[in-house]
Every structure is written in C-alpha cells, then in structure tokens.
Amino acid sequence: MREIYTFETGDSFMTQRKILVTSALPYANGAIHLGHLVEYIQTDIWVRFQKQKGHECYYVCADDAHGTPIMLRADRDGISPEELIAQVWKSHFADFCEFGIAFDNYHSTHSKENKALSELIYNRLNDSGYISTRTITQAFDPVKNMFLPDRFIKGDCPKCGAKDQYGDGCEVCGATYSPTDLKNAVSAISGATPIEKESEHYFFNLADFSQMLCDWTSAGHLQPEVRNKLAEWLEGGLQQWDISRDAPYFGFEIPNAPNKYFYVWLDAPIGYMASFQNLCDKTNLNFDDFWSKESDVELYHFIGKDIIYFHALFWPAMLSGANFRTPSAIFAHGFLTVNGEKMSKSRGTFITARTYLDHLNPEYLRYYFAAKLSSSVDDIDLNFDDFTQRVNSDLVGKVVNIASRCSGFIQKRFDNKLSATCAEPELFAQFIAEHDTIAQHYEQREFGKAMREIMALADKANQYIDEKKPWTIAKQEGEDAQLHDVCSVAINLFRVLAAYLKPVLPALTGEADVFLNSPVHGWIDELKPLVNHQLNDFKPLMTRVESDKIKAIVDASKDDLLKV
C-alpha cells in the first residue's frame, strides 16, 4: 500500500512510500569542500529519516565527469581525462563516506548507462522535432585550435574597464555581456587573441515547452520563492538551448553528428537516471517503475539555488519531450558563508572536506548544518564561534552528558543492568509524544526546528537528573533502588533522544546503540522503555570542539592555497 504525501502541506496518508532521491552531481575537477557538503548532508539526513520511517527510499548520485575544464586539467596534468575522473571519483567517494553520506549508488556520468540514456533522450527529442540546427559565430583559439567557452576568454570589462574579467560577466561591476564585447580579449588557455569562427550547433527548442513548464512550475513542485523566480523567466520568453560543443571536447558524441558532442549540462542530469539504472542492474529494482510516464514513485532532486534554471526548466522539458516522468519536487538550498562572508582562500575559509576531516569529527558539521537548515533557499553561515559553542553545548553538554552522568552508576552499582520498571512512565511518554512534531519537521526539511525540539527534550532530561541528583542519592544508605530507577529513567530518555538524532548523527547513535544493547531501527512512535535490560560498558561518545582544531583547519586551508 502506497502512502500519499502532499509536498506543500506536508500531509501524509496510508502506510508506505516509494521514493527516489538525488543530489546535484559534484564536478570531477576538484575537491569536495564544505559548501558542497551543505547539500549532501541535507539530502542524507532526509533520506535517512525516510528509511527510519520504514519507507522504500533510494539515494543516488554520481560525479559530473564531462566538459572542457576536465579535458584541459587532464592535459595540464599529463594524464587522460579518464584517469583524472577516476582519481577524482575515488577522492570524492572517500570524503562522502567519512561524512556519513550513505548513497545507495554513486556512479559517474562517463558511463555506458549515461551514454545510452543520453542518446535515447536525444533521439526521442530529435524524432519529435524538438532539436534544430543553425550556424553560430564563436571565439576560437588559433593556437589550441578549439572553440572557447565564455569562461575561457578574459579581457577588460566593456562597462567599467576592470582587467582580467571573464567573457560572460564582470566580477567587479556585475555587468553581463557577450565575449565579443570584451576589450583586449585573450584566450585563458594559450594567451592568444581569439578569432571569430562559424560552426553548426544543435539546439533544444525549449520554447516548445512553454505551456508545459508554466503548468509544471505552478503545480506545487517548487518552493514558493523558486516558483516566483521561474515565473519571471517564463514571462520573459524561453530561448533555444545550445546543447552541442565542438571537438576537442570530453563527453559523448552526438548521434549522427561527427565531432559534435553533448554539452555537459545535457548529460549531467541524465546522470541521475544512469546512476539509478546502474543500481537496478545490481539489484532487482525495475527502472521503468521509477522513470516511466505512468510512475507513481516520488522523485526528489536536492540542488543549490545556482542551478535552478537547468533543473526546473531544461530538465522537466527534456524528460517530458522524451516521454519520461518529471520530478515530484525540486528542493533548492542556499549557499554557505563562513563567518558571515563568502568562502575565501586567502582567509583560510575555503575549506575542503579532507582538511576538515584531518582535524574534526564530521558529525560536528552534520549537526551544525542540521541546526541551521530550513526548507528555504536562504544562505546559511558557518560561524566558528557559534559552531564550537553549539556543538559543545548541545551534543556534548546536553545529549551525551545524559548517558555519561548516569551510566557509571548503572555499571558500578548494578552490573550494567537497568531497573525492572520505568519509574517515570509519564515523562517517558512526553518524550515519545513529540515524535509526530519532530517527524513533520524532518519531512519538511525544517531540520533546525527538529533540532530545537530535540534539544528542548535534552534540557528536560538534564533537568530531571539535576532535580533527582543521583550523585547525592548514591551516598545515602539504603537508596539503591531509587538510584537505580533515576539512572535507568535517564538512560531511557537518552535512548529516545539518540533515536530522534539518528538521521543526523548516524555514527554517534550507532555507538549509542552498542552501549544500549538495543538498536533502534524504526521511528520513535512505538518505542518502549528498556526494563531489566543489560547494557554494555559506556564509552565516551563525543569530545568537545577545541579552538586549536579550528585554527588548525584555517591555517591548513591557507597552506593549501600556497601550494596551488
């Protein structure tokens, strides 16, 4: 039986849902950094929650492995593009694993599955008359003998005169323009002066889908602020989308078009389908059940707000034109700032995942991002002082402290066994009663609200311990039963909190499950207190964030800059 979920209201009915989830594909031309991790942590928390609720949910992703930058970097490094993307894939996947990002499949867009699906979608669009060709004039590097993407042309801004600006826009005055408008333009690859050269290009007729996109974007698939922005773009009229690039180019050759290649943004989103196809080939899943026009599976894309145009216009139009289903919803998030400013290499705040991992527990960051994330597209800020205080106060001082304050008494005085009854059934019931509110916050991606609810419960548990003072009871003759009851209640409250935090802190809650000797696999609504139950020895679950570790990360990030 399928559970029906209404995206805009958050209402759900019946029993089980079938869900496919993706994150945007990281580009295979550099390391994963903390800005990337906002998205993957957000998605992973949501997926883990769905699985904890008992839904059939799959999370797929892949490296985005095509395009001119990859071709040029491989050439610079003296290796093939295939060697480069294999190295980067290994690095990306290792970083994701250490941050607890639990993909059901992590693939690459440079794959047989993606080639086949890209060609299938293109051929269907072409056969239906949605592809056209025309000759355009582009900048050409006469030394490298290649057409130049806008970002590979530099010169003086035609508006403000700022030097060393890219061919598509000025970072000083914010002006946008054509590369042909640049003054003193040069190729960023060879330094040569570009010449103009004609070439036949292939275009996707996006305007043919204007009505379909007006209907789709206003049908509850998008956040309100995203829907409003798309309405502006749609009102301005849709243009043809250039989907081809000339050789030399690292990508898939367009069928029946020698030396013409799919633009990376055509096959990148198809990489979602390809990664899922790869998963299907390794399991008993049926691809058509998830991607056919008739599918009732929920399909969600988590993306950054900078790529909304591609995902909310080009992508649903391509899918519709090729007779595939469109997404149930697209969830966009904002950017990450550090200490209130754009990430900066000179300030040491452009921090890679690996640099962070060298110094700090990844679950600190998972919790901090969760505490800041909402369902909006607002930017979030990583403030190091706030980060330190929040982790130390919430996780170490509140949650872990509950177990560490009481486990010692249980171990030393009662052979690690909880009392035979729950002495505070009403208090335990209060903790369980919050399950629906917290579940709704998780479902609606209001993770910050969920964390506040959970920490309010942690405060209540600590208040109970402070009022009962087990350390005082332990010194009193004949009060062993009371001590046993108080500490057992506290341990059971800790177990509920750990279960609520499981989507955010899988490693910590996994260690808590070992200590409690009773893993929580499902949601919290039917959780019962552990009575007359044998625990394992308690081991410290999390240490405090130390300021010297933060400084080491910033210093190492500056060092990384010097090595570039």
C-alpha positions as CSV (number, residue, x, y, z in Angstrom):
1,M,0.0,0.0,0.0
2,R,1.4,3.4,-1.0
3,E,1.5,6.4,1.3
4,I,0.5,9.6,-0.5
5,Y,2.5,12.7,0.5
6,T,1.4,16.2,-0.3
7,F,4.6,18.3,-0.7
8,E,3.1,21.8,0.0
9,T,1.2,20.8,3.1
10,G,3.4,18.0,4.5
11,D,0.3,15.8,5.0
12,S,0.8,12.0,4.5
13,F,-1.6,9.2,4.5
14,M,-1.7,5.4,4.4
15,T,1.4,3.3,5.1
16,Q,4.4,3.2,2.8
17,R,6.0,5.4,0.2
18,K,8.4,4.6,-2.6
19,I,10.9,7.4,-3.1
20,L,14.0,8.1,-5.3
21,V,16.2,11.0,-4.2
22,T,19.2,12.7,-5.8
23,S,21.7,15.4,-5.0
24,A,23.4,17.5,-7.7
25,L,26.4,15.9,-9.2
26,P,29.8,17.2,-8.0
27,Y,32.1,18.2,-10.8
28,A,35.1,15.9,-11.3
29,N,37.6,18.8,-11.4
30,G,38.3,19.5,-7.8
31,A,37.9,18.5,-4.2
32,I,34.7,18.4,-2.2
33,H,34.5,21.5,0.1
34,L,32.2,22.5,2.9
35,G,29.9,24.4,0.6
36,H,29.2,21.2,-1.3
37,L,28.5,19.4,1.9
38,V,25.5,21.5,2.8
39,E,23.6,19.8,0.1
40,Y,24.8,16.2,0.6
41,I,24.3,16.4,4.4
42,Q,20.9,17.9,3.9
43,T,19.9,15.2,1.5
44,D,21.4,12.4,3.5
45,I,19.5,13.4,6.7
46,W,16.2,13.5,4.7
47,V,16.9,10.1,3.2
48,R,17.9,8.5,6.5
49,F,14.7,9.9,8.1
50,Q,12.6,8.3,5.3
51,K,14.3,5.0,5.8
52,Q,13.9,5.2,9.5
53,K,10.2,5.7,9.0
54,G,10.1,2.5,7.0
55,H,9.7,3.9,3.5
56,E,11.4,2.4,0.5
57,C,13.8,5.1,-0.4
58,Y,16.9,5.2,-2.7
59,Y,19.6,7.8,-2.8
60,V,21.7,8.0,-6.0
61,C,24.3,10.4,-7.2
62,A,27.4,10.5,-9.5
63,D,30.4,12.5,-10.4
64,D,29.7,15.0,-13.2
65,A,32.7,14.0,-15.4
66,H,32.4,15.8,-18.8
67,G,33.4,19.2,-20.2
68,T,36.2,21.5,-21.3
69,P,37.6,22.1,-17.8
70,I,38.2,18.4,-17.2
71,M,39.8,18.0,-20.6
72,L,42.1,20.9,-20.0
73,R,43.1,19.9,-16.5
74,A,43.9,16.3,-17.6
75,D,46.0,17.8,-20.4
76,R,47.8,20.0,-17.9
77,D,48.5,17.1,-15.6
78,G,49.7,14.9,-18.4
79,I,47.1,12.2,-18.0
80,S,44.0,11.2,-19.9
81,P,40.6,12.6,-18.9
82,E,39.5,9.0,-17.9
83,E,42.5,8.8,-15.5
84,L,41.7,12.2,-14.0
85,I,38.0,11.4,-13.4
86,A,38.8,8.0,-11.9
87,Q,41.2,9.7,-9.4
88,V,38.7,12.4,-8.5
89,W,35.8,9.9,-8.2
90,K,37.9,7.9,-5.6
91,S,38.6,11.1,-3.7
92,H,35.0,12.3,-3.7
93,F,33.6,9.0,-2.7
94,A,36.1,8.7,0.3
95,D,35.1,12.2,1.5
96,F,31.4,11.4,1.3
97,C,31.8,8.1,3.1
98,E,33.7,9.7,6.0
99,F,30.9,12.3,6.3
100,G,28.4,9.6,6.6
101,I,26.7,10.3,3.2
102,A,25.0,6.9,2.6
103,F,24.4,6.7,-1.1
104,D,22.6,3.6,-2.4
105,N,24.6,4.1,-5.6
106,Y,27.4,6.6,-6.5
107,H,28.3,6.5,-10.2
108,S,29.8,8.6,-13.0
109,T,28.3,10.4,-15.9
110,H,31.1,9.0,-18.0
111,S,29.4,5.6,-18.1
112,K,27.8,3.2,-20.5
113,E,24.4,3.8,-18.8
114,N,24.6,7.5,-19.2
115,K,25.8,7.3,-22.8
116,A,22.8,5.0,-23.7
117,L,20.2,7.1,-21.9
118,S,21.6,10.4,-23.3
119,E,21.4,9.1,-26.8
120,L,17.9,7.7,-26.1
121,I,16.6,11.0,-24.8
122,Y,18.3,13.0,-27.6
123,N,16.9,10.7,-30.3
124,R,13.4,10.9,-28.9
125,L,13.6,14.7,-28.8
126,N,15.0,14.8,-32.3
127,D,12.4,12.4,-33.7
128,S,9.7,14.6,-32.2
129,G,11.1,17.8,-33.8
130,Y,12.4,19.4,-30.6
131,I,16.0,19.6,-32.0
132,S,17.2,22.1,-34.6
133,T,20.5,23.3,-36.0
134,R,21.9,26.6,-37.0
135,T,25.3,28.2,-37.6
136,I,26.7,30.5,-34.9
137,T,29.8,32.5,-34.6
138,Q,32.1,31.8,-31.6
139,A,35.5,32.8,-30.3
140,F,38.2,30.4,-31.4
141,D,41.7,29.9,-30.1
142,P,44.0,29.7,-33.1
143,V,46.9,28.2,-31.1
144,K,44.9,25.4,-29.3
145,N,42.7,25.0,-32.4
146,M,39.5,24.9,-30.3
147,F,36.4,26.9,-29.7
148,L,36.5,28.8,-26.4
149,P,33.7,28.6,-23.7
150,D,32.9,32.1,-22.3
151,R,34.8,31.3,-19.1
152,F,38.0,30.7,-21.0
153,I,38.1,34.1,-22.5
154,K,39.5,37.0,-20.5
155,G,39.9,40.7,-21.0
156,D,38.9,44.2,-19.9
157,C,35.2,44.8,-18.9
158,P,33.5,46.8,-21.6
159,K,31.5,48.7,-18.9
160,C,33.9,49.6,-16.1
161,G,37.3,48.7,-17.6
162,A,38.3,46.2,-14.9
163,K,41.0,44.0,-16.2
164,D,41.2,40.2,-16.2
165,Q,37.5,39.6,-16.4
166,Y,35.7,36.5,-17.8
167,G,33.9,36.5,-21.1
168,D,30.4,36.3,-19.7
169,G,30.4,38.8,-16.9
170,C,32.4,41.2,-14.8
171,E,33.1,40.3,-11.1
172,V,33.9,44.0,-10.3
173,C,30.8,45.8,-11.6
174,G,28.5,42.9,-12.1
175,A,27.8,43.6,-15.8
176,T,26.9,40.7,-18.1
177,Y,27.9,40.8,-21.8
178,S,29.0,38.8,-24.8
179,P,32.6,37.6,-25.1
180,T,32.9,39.7,-28.3
181,D,32.3,42.8,-26.2
182,L,35.4,42.3,-24.1
183,K,38.3,44.7,-24.7
184,N,41.8,43.3,-25.2
185,A,40.4,39.7,-25.1
186,V,42.7,36.8,-24.9
187,S,42.4,33.0,-24.5
188,A,42.8,32.0,-20.9
189,I,44.3,28.7,-22.2
190,S,47.0,29.9,-24.6
191,G,47.1,33.7,-24.2
192,A,46.4,34.1,-27.9
193,T,43.9,36.7,-29.2
194,P,40.7,34.8,-30.1
195,I,39.4,34.9,-33.7
196,E,35.8,34.5,-34.7
197,K,34.8,31.3,-36.4
198,E,31.5,29.8,-37.5
199,S,30.2,26.4,-36.5
200,E,26.9,24.5,-36.8
201,H,25.3,23.9,-33.4
202,Y,22.5,21.8,-32.2
203,F,19.7,23.4,-30.1
204,F,16.9,22.1,-27.9
205,N,13.7,24.1,-28.7
206,L,12.8,24.9,-25.1
207,A,10.1,27.4,-26.1
208,D,8.1,24.4,-27.4
209,F,7.5,23.5,-23.7
210,S,6.5,26.9,-22.5
211,Q,2.9,25.9,-21.6
212,M,4.0,22.6,-20.1
213,L,6.6,24.4,-17.9
214,C,4.1,27.1,-16.9
215,D,1.8,24.3,-15.7
216,W,4.5,22.2,-14.1
217,T,6.2,25.1,-12.2
218,S,2.9,26.3,-10.8
219,A,1.7,22.9,-9.7
220,G,3.4,22.6,-6.3
221,H,6.7,21.1,-7.3
222,L,8.8,24.0,-6.2
223,Q,9.4,26.2,-3.2
224,P,7.4,29.5,-3.4
225,E,10.5,31.7,-3.9
226,V,11.7,29.4,-6.7
227,R,8.3,29.3,-8.4
228,N,8.2,33.1,-8.4
229,K,11.7,33.4,-10.0
230,L,10.7,30.9,-12.7
231,A,7.5,32.8,-13.4
232,E,9.7,35.8,-14.2
233,W,11.9,33.8,-16.6
234,L,8.8,32.2,-18.3
235,E,7.2,35.6,-18.7
236,G,10.4,36.8,-20.4
237,G,10.1,34.1,-23.0
238,L,12.3,30.9,-23.4
239,Q,15.2,30.8,-25.8
240,Q,16.7,27.8,-27.7
241,W,19.2,26.0,-25.6
242,D,22.6,25.2,-27.2
243,I,23.2,21.5,-26.4
244,S,26.3,20.9,-28.6
245,R,30.0,21.5,-28.4
246,D,32.7,21.1,-31.0
247,A,35.7,18.8,-30.8
248,P,38.0,18.7,-29.0
249,Y,35.7,18.0,-26.1
250,F,35.5,15.4,-23.4
251,G,32.0,13.9,-23.5
252,F,29.6,11.9,-25.6
253,E,29.5,12.4,-29.3
254,I,26.0,13.3,-30.6
255,P,24.5,10.5,-32.7
256,N,25.0,11.1,-36.5
257,A,26.9,14.3,-35.8
258,P,30.7,13.6,-36.2
259,N,32.9,15.8,-34.0
260,K,29.8,17.3,-32.2
261,Y,29.5,16.5,-28.5
262,F,26.7,16.8,-26.0
263,Y,27.1,19.9,-23.8
264,V,27.9,18.7,-20.3
265,W,24.6,20.1,-18.9
266,L,22.6,17.9,-21.2
267,D,24.0,14.6,-20.0
268,A,24.7,15.7,-16.3
269,P,21.0,15.4,-15.1
270,I,20.6,12.3,-17.1
271,G,23.3,11.0,-14.8
272,Y,20.6,10.7,-12.1
273,M,18.8,8.2,-14.3
274,A,22.1,6.5,-15.3
275,S,23.2,6.0,-11.7
276,F,19.8,4.5,-10.9
277,Q,20.0,2.3,-13.9
278,N,23.4,1.1,-12.6
279,L,21.7,0.3,-9.2
280,C,18.9,-1.5,-11.0
281,D,21.4,-3.7,-12.8
282,K,23.0,-4.7,-9.5
283,T,19.6,-5.3,-7.7
284,N,16.1,-6.4,-8.5
285,L,14.8,-2.9,-9.0
286,N,12.9,-2.1,-12.1
287,F,14.0,1.1,-13.9
288,D,10.6,1.8,-15.6
289,D,8.8,1.6,-12.2
290,F,10.6,4.8,-11.2
291,W,11.0,6.7,-14.5
292,S,8.1,5.8,-16.8
293,K,5.5,8.4,-17.6
294,E,3.0,6.4,-15.5
295,S,5.2,6.0,-12.4
296,D,3.7,6.9,-9.1
297,V,7.1,6.8,-7.3
298,E,8.1,10.1,-5.6
299,L,11.2,11.7,-7.3
300,Y,13.0,14.5,-5.5
301,H,16.1,16.5,-6.5
302,F,18.1,18.4,-3.9
303,I,20.1,21.2,-5.6
304,G,21.8,24.5,-5.0
305,K,19.9,27.7,-6.0
306,D,22.5,28.5,-8.6
307,I,21.4,25.6,-10.9
308,I,17.6,26.1,-10.6
309,Y,17.4,27.1,-14.3
310,F,18.8,23.8,-15.5
311,H,16.8,21.6,-13.1
312,A,13.4,23.4,-13.2
313,L,13.2,24.3,-16.9
314,F,15.6,22.3,-19.1
315,W,15.3,19.1,-17.2
316,P,11.5,18.7,-16.9
317,A,11.2,19.8,-20.5
318,M,13.7,17.2,-21.7
319,L,12.0,14.5,-19.6
320,S,8.5,15.4,-20.9
321,G,9.7,15.6,-24.5
322,A,11.4,12.2,-24.3
323,N,8.3,10.6,-22.7
324,F,9.7,10.2,-19.2
325,R,8.1,11.2,-15.9
326,T,9.0,14.6,-14.3
327,P,10.2,15.3,-10.7
328,S,7.7,15.3,-7.8
329,A,9.6,18.2,-6.4
330,I,12.9,20.1,-6.6
331,F,14.3,21.3,-3.3
332,A,16.8,24.2,-3.6
333,H,19.1,25.4,-0.8
334,G,21.2,28.5,-0.4
335,F,25.0,28.9,-0.3
336,L,27.4,28.5,2.6
337,T,29.1,31.6,4.0
338,V,31.9,31.3,6.6
339,N,32.0,33.8,9.5
340,G,29.5,35.9,7.5
341,E,31.4,36.2,4.3
342,K,31.9,34.3,1.0
343,M,34.3,31.4,1.4
344,S,37.8,32.8,0.9
345,K,41.1,31.0,0.2
346,S,43.2,34.0,1.5
347,R,41.3,33.9,4.8
348,G,41.6,30.2,5.1
349,T,37.8,29.7,5.0
350,F,37.6,27.9,1.7
351,I,37.8,24.6,3.5
352,T,37.9,21.2,1.7
353,A,36.2,18.2,3.2
354,R,39.6,16.5,3.6
355,T,41.1,19.4,5.5
356,Y,38.1,19.4,7.9
357,L,38.4,15.6,8.3
358,D,42.0,15.9,9.2
359,H,41.1,17.8,12.4
360,L,37.5,17.4,13.4
361,N,34.7,14.9,13.8
362,P,32.5,15.0,10.7
363,E,29.4,14.6,12.9
364,Y,30.0,18.1,14.4
365,L,29.4,19.5,11.0
366,R,26.4,17.3,10.2
367,Y,24.7,18.6,13.4
368,Y,25.7,22.2,12.9
369,F,24.3,22.2,9.4
370,A,21.1,20.5,10.6
371,A,20.7,23.1,13.3
372,K,20.9,25.9,10.6
373,L,19.0,24.3,7.7
374,S,15.4,25.1,6.8
375,S,13.1,24.5,3.8
376,S,14.0,27.9,2.3
377,V,16.7,28.9,-0.2
378,D,18.4,31.2,2.3
379,D,22.1,31.1,2.7
380,I,23.5,29.6,5.9
381,D,26.5,30.7,7.8
382,L,29.2,28.7,9.4
383,N,30.4,30.8,12.3
384,F,33.3,29.1,14.0
385,D,32.5,30.6,17.4
386,D,28.8,29.6,17.1
387,F,29.9,26.2,15.7
388,T,32.1,25.5,18.8
389,Q,29.5,26.7,21.3
390,R,26.6,24.9,19.7
391,V,28.3,21.5,19.4
392,N,29.9,21.7,22.8
393,S,26.6,22.8,24.4
394,D,24.1,20.7,22.6
395,L,25.8,17.5,21.7
396,V,28.4,17.1,24.4
397,G,26.9,19.2,27.2
398,K,23.2,18.1,26.8
399,V,22.8,14.8,24.9
400,V,25.9,12.8,25.6
401,N,26.1,14.2,29.1
402,I,22.9,12.4,30.0
403,A,24.4,9.0,29.4
404,S,27.8,9.9,30.8
405,R,26.3,11.2,34.1
406,C,24.3,8.1,34.8
407,S,26.0,5.1,33.1
408,G,28.7,4.9,35.7
409,F,26.2,4.3,38.5
410,I,24.5,1.6,36.4
411,Q,27.8,-0.1,35.7
412,K,29.4,0.1,39.1
413,R,26.3,-0.5,41.3
414,F,24.0,-2.6,39.2
415,D,26.2,-4.7,36.9
416,N,25.2,-2.6,33.9
417,K,21.5,-3.7,34.2
418,L,18.6,-1.3,34.1
419,S,15.8,-1.4,36.8
420,A,12.9,-3.7,36.5
421,T,10.3,-1.0,35.9
422,C,10.2,2.5,34.4
423,A,9.8,4.8,37.4
424,E,8.7,7.8,35.3
425,P,6.3,6.5,32.6
426,E,4.6,9.9,32.1
427,L,8.0,11.6,31.5
428,F,9.0,8.9,29.0
429,A,5.6,9.3,27.3
430,Q,6.2,13.0,27.0
431,F,9.4,12.3,25.0
432,I,7.6,9.8,22.8
433,A,4.7,12.2,22.2
434,E,6.9,14.6,20.3
435,H,7.6,12.1,17.6
436,D,5.0,13.4,15.2
437,T,6.1,17.1,15.5
438,I,9.8,16.1,15.0
439,A,8.9,13.8,12.1
440,Q,7.0,16.6,10.4
441,H,10.0,18.9,10.7
442,Y,12.3,16.3,9.2
443,E,9.8,15.6,6.4
444,Q,9.5,19.3,5.5
445,R,13.3,19.8,5.7
446,E,12.9,22.1,8.7
447,F,15.9,20.5,10.3
448,G,16.7,23.5,12.5
449,K,13.2,23.2,14.1
450,A,13.7,19.5,14.6
451,M,17.0,20.1,16.4
452,R,15.4,22.7,18.7
453,E,12.6,20.3,19.6
454,I,15.2,17.6,20.4
455,M,17.4,19.9,22.4
456,A,14.4,21.0,24.4
457,L,13.8,17.4,25.3
458,A,17.5,17.0,26.2
459,D,17.1,20.0,28.5
460,K,14.1,18.3,30.2
461,A,16.1,15.1,30.7
462,N,19.0,17.0,32.2
463,Q,16.6,18.9,34.4
464,Y,15.2,15.6,35.7
465,I,18.8,14.4,36.6
466,D,19.5,17.8,38.3
467,E,16.4,17.5,40.4
468,K,16.9,13.9,41.4
469,K,20.7,14.3,42.0
470,P,21.8,10.7,41.6
471,W,25.3,11.6,42.8
472,T,23.7,12.6,46.2
473,I,21.4,9.5,46.3
474,A,24.5,7.3,45.7
475,K,26.0,8.5,49.0
476,Q,22.8,7.7,51.0
477,E,22.4,4.3,52.8
478,G,19.5,2.2,51.6
479,E,18.7,4.2,48.5
480,D,20.0,1.8,45.9
481,A,16.5,1.2,44.4
482,Q,15.9,4.9,43.9
483,L,19.4,5.4,42.4
484,H,18.7,2.5,40.1
485,D,15.4,3.9,39.0
486,V,16.6,7.5,38.4
487,C,19.6,6.4,36.3
488,S,17.5,3.9,34.4
489,V,15.0,6.6,33.5
490,A,17.8,8.9,32.3
491,I,19.3,6.2,30.2
492,N,15.9,5.5,28.6
493,L,15.4,9.2,27.9
494,F,18.9,9.3,26.3
495,R,17.8,6.4,24.1
496,V,14.8,8.3,22.8
497,L,17.0,11.4,22.0
498,A,19.5,9.2,20.2
499,A,16.7,7.7,18.1
500,Y,15.5,11.2,17.2
501,L,19.0,12.2,16.2
502,K,19.7,9.0,14.2
503,P,19.2,10.7,10.7
504,V,21.7,13.5,11.7
505,L,24.3,11.6,13.7
506,P,24.5,8.0,12.4
507,A,27.9,7.3,13.9
508,L,27.2,8.7,17.4
509,T,23.8,7.0,17.5
510,G,25.4,3.7,16.2
511,E,27.8,3.8,19.2
512,A,24.9,4.6,21.5
513,D,23.0,1.6,20.2
514,V,26.0,-0.6,21.1
515,F,26.1,0.9,24.6
516,L,22.3,0.4,25.0
517,N,22.5,-3.1,23.6
518,S,19.2,-2.4,21.8
519,P,19.5,-0.8,18.4
520,V,16.6,1.5,17.3
521,H,15.8,0.7,13.6
522,G,12.4,2.3,13.1
523,W,10.7,5.6,14.1
524,I,10.1,6.5,17.7
525,D,6.3,6.3,18.0
526,E,6.3,2.7,19.2
527,L,9.4,2.8,21.3
528,K,9.1,1.3,24.8
529,P,11.3,1.8,27.8
530,L,14.1,-0.7,28.4
531,V,13.5,-2.5,31.7
532,N,15.5,-5.2,33.4
533,H,17.8,-4.8,30.4
534,Q,21.5,-5.5,30.2
535,L,23.7,-2.6,28.9
536,N,27.3,-2.7,27.6
537,D,30.0,-0.7,29.1
538,F,29.7,3.0,28.3
539,K,32.4,4.6,26.2
540,P,32.8,8.3,25.6
541,L,30.6,9.2,22.6
542,M,31.9,12.6,21.7
543,T,34.5,15.1,22.8
544,R,34.4,18.9,22.9
545,V,35.4,21.0,19.9
546,E,38.7,22.7,20.8
547,S,39.7,26.1,19.5
548,D,43.1,24.9,18.4
549,K,41.4,22.5,16.0
550,I,39.5,25.3,14.3
551,K,42.7,27.3,14.0
552,A,44.5,24.3,12.5
553,I,41.8,24.0,9.8
554,V,42.0,27.7,8.9
555,D,45.8,27.5,8.8
556,A,45.8,24.4,6.7
557,S,43.4,25.9,4.3
558,K,45.8,28.9,3.8
559,D,48.6,26.4,3.4
560,D,46.7,24.6,0.7
561,L,46.3,27.9,-1.1
562,L,50.1,28.4,-1.1
563,K,50.6,25.0,-2.7
564,V,48.3,25.8,-5.6
